[in-house]
Short mmCIF file of C-alpha atoms in Angstrom, two decimals:
data_model
loop_
_atom_site.label_atom_id
_atom_site.label_comp_id
_atom_site.label_asym_id
_atom_site.label_seq_id
_atom_site.Cartn_x
_atom_site.Cartn_y
_atom_site.Cartn_z
CA ASP V 1 119.25 30.96 -16.04
CA VAL V 2 118.16 28.99 -13.19
CA ILE V 3 115.43 29.80 -10.80
CA VAL V 4 114.87 27.62 -7.88
CA ILE V 5 111.60 28.10 -5.69
CA GLY V 6 111.76 26.85 -2.47
CA GLY V 7 114.90 27.12 0.16
CA GLY V 8 114.56 23.56 2.00
CA PRO V 9 117.26 20.58 1.58
CA ALA V 10 116.10 20.26 -1.93
CA GLY V 11 116.24 23.79 -2.98
CA CYS V 12 119.76 24.42 -1.22
CA THR V 13 121.11 21.58 -3.26
CA ALA V 14 119.48 22.51 -6.76
CA ALA V 15 120.76 26.05 -6.17
CA ILE V 16 124.50 24.86 -5.39
CA SER V 17 124.49 22.31 -8.24
CA ALA V 18 123.09 25.14 -10.69
CA ALA V 19 125.60 27.75 -9.52
CA ARG V 20 128.67 25.26 -9.54
CA GLU V 21 127.56 24.30 -13.04
CA GLY V 22 128.30 27.94 -14.23
CA ALA V 23 124.69 29.18 -14.39
CA LYS V 24 123.36 32.60 -12.97
CA THR V 25 121.29 30.99 -10.21
CA LEU V 26 118.49 32.62 -8.11
CA LEU V 27 116.95 30.58 -4.95
CA ILE V 28 113.43 31.96 -3.71
CA GLU V 29 112.39 31.37 -0.20
CA ALA V 30 109.22 32.34 1.26
CA MET V 31 110.68 32.18 4.86
CA GLY V 32 113.68 34.16 6.28
CA GLN V 33 115.96 31.17 6.49
CA LEU V 34 117.10 28.02 4.34
CA GLY V 35 117.05 24.66 5.28
CA GLY V 36 113.46 23.89 5.46
CA MET V 37 112.29 20.85 7.86
CA GLY V 38 116.02 20.77 9.27
CA THR V 39 115.63 24.24 10.38
CA ALA V 40 112.59 26.06 10.41
CA GLY V 41 110.84 23.02 10.77
CA MET V 42 113.04 21.79 13.77
CA VAL V 43 113.21 18.19 12.75
CA PRO V 44 115.63 17.17 15.39
CA ALA V 45 117.54 14.34 13.88
CA TRP V 46 118.75 13.34 10.36
CA CYS V 47 117.02 10.33 9.09
CA PRO V 48 119.82 7.36 8.29
CA PHE V 49 122.49 8.56 5.89
CA SER V 50 123.61 4.83 5.52
CA ASP V 51 122.38 1.28 4.24
CA GLY V 52 123.78 -0.14 7.52
CA GLU V 53 127.03 -0.81 5.86
CA LYS V 54 128.14 2.56 4.01
CA ILE V 55 126.86 6.18 3.37
CA ILE V 56 124.21 6.11 0.64
CA TYR V 57 123.30 9.88 0.11
CA ARG V 58 126.88 11.12 -1.18
CA GLY V 59 127.72 14.50 -3.09
CA LEU V 60 126.50 17.67 -1.65
CA ALA V 61 124.23 15.58 0.94
CA GLU V 62 127.24 13.99 2.41
CA LYS V 63 128.90 17.34 2.39
CA ILE V 64 126.07 19.08 4.35
CA PHE V 65 125.44 16.21 6.56
CA GLU V 66 129.14 16.36 7.85
CA ALA V 67 129.22 20.01 8.09
CA SER V 68 126.18 19.93 10.16
CA ARG V 69 127.65 17.72 12.78
CA LYS V 70 130.13 20.66 14.20
CA GLY V 71 126.78 21.85 15.45
CA VAL V 72 126.33 18.82 17.88
CA PRO V 73 129.75 17.78 19.14
CA HIS V 74 128.42 15.53 21.86
CA GLU V 75 127.47 13.25 18.77
CA ARG V 76 129.89 10.20 18.08
CA LYS V 77 131.89 10.78 14.98
CA GLN V 78 131.30 7.24 13.60
CA LYS V 79 127.45 7.61 14.09
CA LEU V 80 125.73 8.04 10.49
CA ASN V 81 122.00 7.16 11.59
CA TRP V 82 119.66 9.56 13.50
CA VAL V 83 122.63 12.12 14.16
CA ASN V 84 121.12 14.97 16.09
CA ILE V 85 120.47 18.40 14.27
CA ASN V 86 121.17 21.75 16.05
CA PRO V 87 118.79 23.81 13.70
CA GLU V 88 120.84 27.19 14.18
CA TYR V 89 123.97 25.72 13.39
CA LEU V 90 122.39 23.99 10.42
CA MET V 91 120.60 26.85 8.98
CA GLN V 92 124.41 28.80 8.94
CA VAL V 93 125.71 25.67 7.20
CA TYR V 94 122.98 26.30 4.44
CA ASP V 95 123.67 30.01 4.24
CA ARG V 96 127.44 29.72 3.81
CA MET V 97 127.29 26.88 1.03
CA VAL V 98 124.64 28.72 -1.06
CA ALA V 99 126.50 31.84 -0.73
CA GLU V 100 129.99 30.10 -1.50
CA SER V 101 128.36 28.61 -4.87
CA GLY V 102 127.54 32.05 -6.15
CA ALA V 103 124.11 31.59 -6.24
CA LYS V 104 121.72 34.61 -4.97
CA VAL V 105 119.29 34.24 -2.25
CA LEU V 106 116.12 35.98 -2.05
CA PHE V 107 114.14 35.65 1.29
CA PHE V 108 110.54 36.61 2.41
CA SER V 109 109.44 36.02 -1.04
CA ARG V 110 106.41 33.74 -1.96
CA VAL V 111 105.43 32.42 -5.43
CA ALA V 112 102.11 33.57 -6.17
CA ALA V 113 101.37 32.72 -9.83
CA VAL V 114 102.92 31.28 -12.86
CA GLU V 115 102.92 32.50 -16.16
CA MET V 116 103.18 30.34 -19.14
CA SER V 117 104.59 31.36 -22.94
CA ALA V 118 103.11 28.43 -24.31
CA ASP V 119 101.07 25.35 -23.42
CA ASP V 120 104.66 23.69 -22.06
CA THR V 121 107.00 26.26 -21.24
CA VAL V 122 107.18 28.41 -17.96
CA ASP V 123 107.80 32.20 -18.98
CA ALA V 124 107.88 33.65 -15.50
CA ILE V 125 107.00 33.36 -11.80
CA ILE V 126 105.28 36.31 -9.87
CA VAL V 127 106.50 36.37 -6.47
CA ALA V 128 104.72 38.53 -4.02
CA ASN V 129 106.91 40.50 -1.11
CA LYS V 130 107.90 43.90 0.13
CA SER V 131 108.01 45.04 -3.27
CA GLY V 132 104.79 43.79 -4.19
CA LEU V 133 104.27 41.59 -6.98
CA VAL V 134 107.39 41.07 -9.19
CA ALA V 135 107.89 38.76 -12.03
CA PHE V 136 110.96 36.81 -12.66
CA LYS V 137 111.93 34.98 -15.49
CA ALA V 138 114.52 32.25 -16.28
CA LYS V 139 115.39 29.73 -18.75
CA VAL V 140 114.72 26.79 -16.67
CA PHE V 141 112.98 26.46 -13.14
CA ILE V 142 113.37 24.16 -10.15
CA ASP V 143 110.02 23.65 -7.98
CA ALA V 144 111.37 22.72 -4.59
CA THR V 145 108.19 24.15 -2.71
CA GLY V 146 107.54 20.46 -0.97
CA ASP V 147 103.81 21.06 -2.04
CA GLY V 148 104.73 21.51 -5.86
CA ASP V 149 103.09 24.79 -6.18
CA VAL V 150 104.99 26.20 -9.11
CA ALA V 151 104.28 22.86 -11.28
CA THR V 152 100.57 22.95 -10.25
CA TRP V 153 100.09 26.45 -11.30
CA ALA V 154 101.89 25.90 -14.64
CA GLY V 155 99.26 23.15 -15.14
CA ALA V 156 101.13 20.03 -14.30
CA SER V 157 99.16 17.18 -13.00
CA PHE V 158 99.43 15.63 -9.61
CA LYS V 159 98.23 13.09 -6.92
CA LYS V 160 97.72 13.89 -3.40
CA GLY V 161 97.27 11.66 -0.50
CA GLY V 162 95.91 7.95 -1.13
CA GLU V 163 93.13 6.42 -2.91
CA ASP V 164 91.01 7.37 0.22
CA GLY V 165 91.85 10.70 -0.15
CA ILE V 166 93.52 10.82 3.43
CA LEU V 167 96.95 12.52 4.01
CA GLN V 168 99.63 11.46 6.20
CA SER V 169 99.56 13.07 9.56
CA SER V 170 101.51 16.06 10.04
CA THR V 171 103.60 17.00 13.22
CA LEU V 172 104.84 20.67 14.87
CA CYS V 173 108.02 19.70 16.31
CA PHE V 174 109.18 21.74 19.26
CA SER V 175 112.06 21.86 21.88
CA PHE V 176 112.37 22.14 25.69
CA ALA V 177 115.11 24.25 27.62
CA ASN V 178 116.53 23.49 30.95
CA VAL V 179 116.23 19.87 30.78
CA ASP V 180 118.63 17.98 33.08
CA SER V 181 120.79 16.43 30.62
CA TYR V 182 122.35 13.91 33.26
CA ASN V 183 118.81 12.18 33.81
CA TYR V 184 117.81 12.61 30.41
CA ASN V 185 120.83 10.69 29.10
CA LEU V 186 119.63 7.92 31.49
CA ILE V 187 116.31 7.67 30.41
CA GLY V 188 116.08 9.16 26.81
CA PRO V 189 115.95 5.91 25.00
CA SER V 190 113.34 4.50 27.26
CA LEU V 191 110.84 7.59 26.41
CA HIS V 192 110.32 6.02 22.93
CA THR V 193 107.12 4.26 22.02
CA SER V 194 109.10 1.23 21.23
CA ASN V 195 109.44 0.73 24.70
CA LYS V 196 106.53 -0.72 25.78
CA ASN V 197 107.05 0.76 29.43
CA SER V 198 107.50 4.29 27.92
CA PRO V 199 105.76 6.82 30.05
CA ILE V 200 104.02 8.27 27.27
CA PHE V 201 101.40 5.30 27.29
CA ASP V 202 100.52 6.25 31.16
CA ALA V 203 100.16 9.82 30.06
CA ILE V 204 97.71 8.77 27.24
CA LYS V 205 95.82 6.15 29.76
CA SER V 206 95.50 9.14 32.20
CA GLY V 207 93.18 10.76 29.78
CA LYS V 208 94.56 14.10 30.94
CA TYR V 209 96.46 15.03 27.64
CA PRO V 210 93.79 14.42 25.12
CA LEU V 211 96.32 15.82 22.07
CA ILE V 212 99.45 13.61 22.78
CA GLY V 213 99.84 10.08 21.38
CA ARG V 214 102.50 7.54 20.37
CA HIS V 215 104.18 9.42 18.29
CA PHE V 216 107.08 10.52 20.19
CA ASN V 217 110.74 11.14 19.43
CA SER V 218 113.30 13.29 21.42
CA ASN V 219 116.99 14.22 20.55
CA LEU V 220 119.25 16.52 23.06
CA ILE V 221 120.52 18.56 20.45
CA GLY V 222 122.72 20.50 23.24
CA PRO V 223 123.21 21.21 27.05
CA ASP V 224 119.83 20.98 28.76
CA VAL V 225 117.81 21.35 25.19
CA VAL V 226 115.60 18.64 23.98
CA GLN V 227 113.97 18.71 20.67
CA PHE V 228 111.04 16.55 19.68
CA ASN V 229 109.55 15.17 16.80
CA ALA V 230 106.10 14.60 18.55
CA GLY V 231 102.28 14.41 17.94
CA HIS V 232 100.38 13.62 15.20
CA ILE V 233 97.74 16.28 13.44
CA ASP V 234 95.61 14.25 11.51
CA ASN V 235 94.60 14.70 7.65
CA VAL V 236 96.05 18.26 7.29
CA ASP V 237 95.98 19.41 3.49
CA SER V 238 99.06 21.79 3.25
CA THR V 239 97.76 23.22 0.17
CA ASP V 240 94.99 24.63 2.38
CA PRO V 241 95.88 27.69 4.29
CA TRP V 242 92.75 27.60 6.87
CA ALA V 243 93.97 24.08 7.39
CA THR V 244 97.53 24.85 8.13
CA THR V 245 96.84 27.78 10.36
CA ARG V 246 94.65 25.42 12.67
CA ALA V 247 97.50 22.80 12.57
CA MET V 248 99.98 25.66 13.78
CA ALA V 249 97.89 26.45 16.91
CA THR V 250 97.00 22.67 17.64
CA GLY V 251 100.75 21.76 17.30
CA ARG V 252 101.48 24.26 19.80
CA GLN V 253 98.87 23.10 22.28
CA ILE V 254 100.31 19.73 21.69
CA ALA V 255 103.90 20.97 22.66
CA GLU V 256 102.35 22.41 25.98
CA GLN V 257 100.69 18.86 27.03
CA TYR V 258 103.89 16.94 26.36
CA LEU V 259 105.68 19.52 28.56
CA GLU V 260 102.99 18.86 31.24
CA ALA V 261 102.98 15.16 31.02
CA LEU V 262 106.45 15.26 30.85
CA LYS V 263 106.98 17.16 34.25
CA GLU V 264 104.41 14.74 36.02
CA LEU V 265 105.85 11.56 34.83
CA GLN V 266 109.51 12.47 34.93
CA PRO V 267 110.13 15.39 37.39
CA LYS V 268 113.69 14.78 37.93
CA THR V 269 114.35 15.35 34.18
CA PHE V 270 111.75 17.58 32.80
CA GLY V 271 110.63 19.26 36.26
CA SER V 272 112.36 22.62 35.46
CA ALA V 273 111.85 22.57 31.61
CA PHE V 274 110.08 25.11 29.30
CA VAL V 275 108.71 25.13 25.88
CA VAL V 276 111.70 27.52 24.52
CA LYS V 277 110.41 27.05 20.63
CA THR V 278 108.04 25.83 18.39
CA ALA V 279 108.94 25.35 14.65
CA SER V 280 107.95 28.15 12.11
CA LEU V 281 107.03 25.53 9.44
CA LEU V 282 104.64 22.58 9.95
CA GLY V 283 106.05 19.21 9.24
CA VAL V 284 103.99 17.85 6.40
CA ARG V 285 104.52 14.48 5.30
CA ASP V 286 101.89 14.39 2.59
CA SER V 287 101.09 16.59 -0.23
CA ARG V 288 101.10 17.09 -3.99
CA ARG V 289 103.11 14.53 -5.83
CA ILE V 290 103.51 15.86 -9.28
CA GLU V 291 103.44 13.42 -12.15
CA GLY V 292 106.59 12.94 -14.22
CA ASP V 293 107.89 10.98 -17.01
CA TYR V 294 108.25 7.87 -14.59
CA THR V 295 106.33 7.14 -11.36
CA PHE V 296 108.52 5.50 -8.68
CA THR V 297 106.06 2.96 -7.22
CA PHE V 298 106.06 0.90 -4.01
CA GLN V 299 106.86 -2.46 -6.01
CA ASP V 300 110.20 -0.85 -7.41
CA TRP V 301 111.19 0.07 -3.86
CA LEU V 302 110.31 -3.84 -2.55
CA GLU V 303 112.55 -4.81 -5.91
CA ARG V 304 115.41 -2.82 -4.83
CA LYS V 305 115.03 -1.71 -8.44
CA THR V 306 117.92 -0.07 -10.47
CA PHE V 307 117.50 2.25 -13.14
CA GLU V 308 119.43 3.26 -16.33
CA ASP V 309 118.97 7.06 -15.75
CA GLU V 310 119.20 6.82 -11.85
CA ILE V 311 120.65 9.91 -10.23
CA GLY V 312 121.32 8.52 -6.44
CA ARG V 313 120.06 5.98 -4.12
CA ASN V 314 117.37 5.76 -1.47
CA CYS V 315 117.55 3.07 1.53
CA TYR V 316 115.14 4.95 3.86
CA TYR V 317 111.93 2.53 5.02
CA ILE V 318 108.42 2.83 4.26
CA ASP V 319 107.41 5.37 6.79
CA VAL V 320 103.57 6.27 6.23
CA HIS V 321 102.25 8.05 9.17
CA LYS V 322 98.42 6.66 8.89
CA PRO V 323 96.88 4.86 11.74
CA GLY V 324 97.32 1.03 11.18
CA HIS V 325 100.18 1.51 8.77
CA LYS V 326 103.25 -1.16 8.93
CA GLU V 327 106.88 -0.07 8.40
CA THR V 328 108.52 -2.02 5.83
CA ARG V 329 112.36 -1.82 6.04
CA TYR V 330 115.43 -2.89 3.86
CA LYS V 331 118.22 -5.37 5.06
CA LYS V 332 121.69 -4.07 5.49
CA GLY V 333 123.34 -3.13 2.28
CA GLU V 334 120.09 -2.63 0.54
CA SER V 335 118.96 0.13 -1.46
CA HIS V 336 117.06 1.37 -4.72
CA GLY V 337 117.69 3.79 -7.43
CA ILE V 338 116.05 7.38 -7.78
CA PRO V 339 115.23 7.57 -11.66
CA TYR V 340 115.95 11.18 -13.02
CA ARG V 341 112.42 10.92 -14.90
CA CYS V 342 110.67 11.40 -11.73
CA LEU V 343 111.97 14.87 -11.68
CA THR V 344 110.64 15.96 -15.22
CA PRO V 345 106.98 16.94 -14.94
CA LYS V 346 104.99 15.51 -17.92
CA GLY V 347 104.26 18.34 -20.36
CA MET V 348 106.34 20.91 -18.94
CA LYS V 349 109.49 21.56 -20.96
CA ASN V 350 111.51 23.88 -18.93
CA LEU V 351 110.30 22.81 -15.48
CA LEU V 352 111.91 20.22 -12.92
CA THR V 353 110.77 19.08 -9.50
CA ALA V 354 113.10 18.30 -6.53
CA GLY V 355 112.69 17.16 -3.12
CA ARG V 356 108.88 16.03 -1.61
CA CYS V 357 107.17 16.84 -4.68
CA ILE V 358 108.71 14.31 -7.01
CA SER V 359 106.86 11.68 -9.13
CA THR V 360 105.98 8.68 -6.64
CA ASP V 361 102.93 6.70 -5.54
CA GLU V 362 101.48 7.03 -1.96
CA GLU V 363 103.39 3.95 -0.17
CA ALA V 364 106.91 5.07 -2.14
CA PHE V 365 106.48 8.62 -1.28
CA GLY V 366 106.76 7.38 2.57
CA SER V 367 110.37 6.67 1.66
CA LEU V 368 111.42 9.39 -0.28
CA ARG V 369 109.97 12.46 1.40
CA VAL V 370 112.56 12.81 3.99
CA MET V 371 115.72 15.00 3.99
CA PRO V 372 118.41 12.62 2.39
CA PRO V 373 116.91 11.83 -0.44
CA CYS V 374 115.79 15.21 -0.86
CA LEU V 375 119.15 16.42 -0.85
CA VAL V 376 120.02 14.09 -3.66
CA THR V 377 117.23 14.92 -6.06
CA GLY V 378 118.17 18.71 -5.48
CA GLU V 379 121.67 18.38 -6.58
CA ALA V 380 120.55 16.38 -10.02
CA ALA V 381 117.86 18.86 -10.66
CA GLY V 382 120.36 21.74 -10.28
CA MET V 383 122.86 20.13 -12.48
CA ALA V 384 120.15 18.79 -15.02
CA ALA V 385 118.61 22.40 -15.24
CA VAL V 386 122.17 23.77 -16.42
CA HIS V 387 122.65 20.73 -19.07
CA ALA V 388 118.92 21.60 -20.56
CA ILE V 389 120.19 25.28 -21.19
CA LYS V 390 123.35 24.17 -22.97
CA GLN V 391 122.04 20.78 -24.71
CA THR V 392 118.25 21.25 -25.50
CA LYS V 393 117.25 24.76 -25.65
CA ASN V 394 116.24 24.28 -21.88
CA ASP V 395 114.06 21.18 -22.39
CA VAL V 396 114.90 19.03 -19.37
CA HIS V 397 113.35 16.01 -20.98
CA LYS V 398 115.91 15.77 -23.73
CA ILE V 399 119.22 16.21 -21.87
CA ASP V 400 122.12 13.46 -22.23
CA VAL V 401 121.30 11.65 -19.04
CA GLY V 402 124.73 9.38 -19.33
CA PHE V 403 126.56 12.94 -19.11
CA LEU V 404 124.35 14.12 -16.09
CA ARG V 405 125.35 10.74 -14.29
CA LYS V 406 129.14 11.24 -15.33
CA ARG V 407 128.95 14.69 -13.67
CA LEU V 408 127.18 13.44 -10.63
CA LYS V 409 130.00 10.91 -10.08
CA GLU V 410 132.62 13.39 -10.46
CA GLU V 411 130.98 15.46 -7.73
CA GLY V 412 130.83 12.42 -5.56
CA GLN V 413 127.18 11.13 -5.96
CA TYR V 414 126.63 7.23 -5.39
CA PHE V 415 124.68 5.02 -7.85
CA LEU V 416 124.85 2.04 -9.46
#
């Protein structure tokens, strides 16, 4: 019935949601693990789950968030923002929840082409794996690839980067082991570059570590293990395999330079540390944004807009990783709606998008690209796919959005 392509946060919740609605569901993932940036990408902490007053991302998002906490028992139970992630534990959370939903998973399988049966209908996807090239058919497809590969190859229109063509910087996350946890707990917050006396500035000034920069986040994810979202690799086009190849190699060099700098500047904490792991997946912040029936804009974000067809809420700040760009934040209790129409690509009858490739402008994309809203759009897309099959002969544009919203609320999702 439903095929979901991409096993990151959006793909996992899409598959769980579709299977929960009674559809025969297949989740296809290019790597050997689910979870995307929180697992293979080693992002060390969840972006905030609250608007400062309450949890905003509910339904499956909240269930996955709460389940992941068991992997970081040193975190305070009441903490809702920037909660540490243990990637191996989160991987098992996704494995279990997808399996329990009844959805099937196929690893090490990458979509290579899309076949259309008419101008607006996806007939099949061609998948490359150890069996060769295999065609998979479904009634409705969900593109949760992050880069919008399926929608693009099906002929959907998209935008990428800003008007200048420049893309947000990427990051390859990494972790150090054998860090002195006691000293790290004393100095950890002071390492962040929001502290004007962070030793990272001394490392940059020294000129000895040319690849490191001001982007520096670190989290103690377990005893003596610190995971980093640090360093920028500028203007990487994640749809260009040559560019991502170069970026992965550069990212590993950046990790080594951060280690050398911290060994020199914080020897009590990092003197015996070593790089235990670099991510298998590049941390991409910018790629294709598939044009939907509605494009969510920065102005919508500024207006804290509410929509009749909203399927969730978002409160994350405008976080655009480009030189000179300033963050824009909400006040406590503020959020905006996410319209269902951002998940329905123009001109594509039986195709939905979820996660990073939904329809936004470049500025708003800086808010909606992160994992919590991706979990929310995935759940809505999975449910909508099944409703399209049951209600509209697979047309995702014509579903009863009121019924979709009713079902999402029954499953715990929050919106106005």
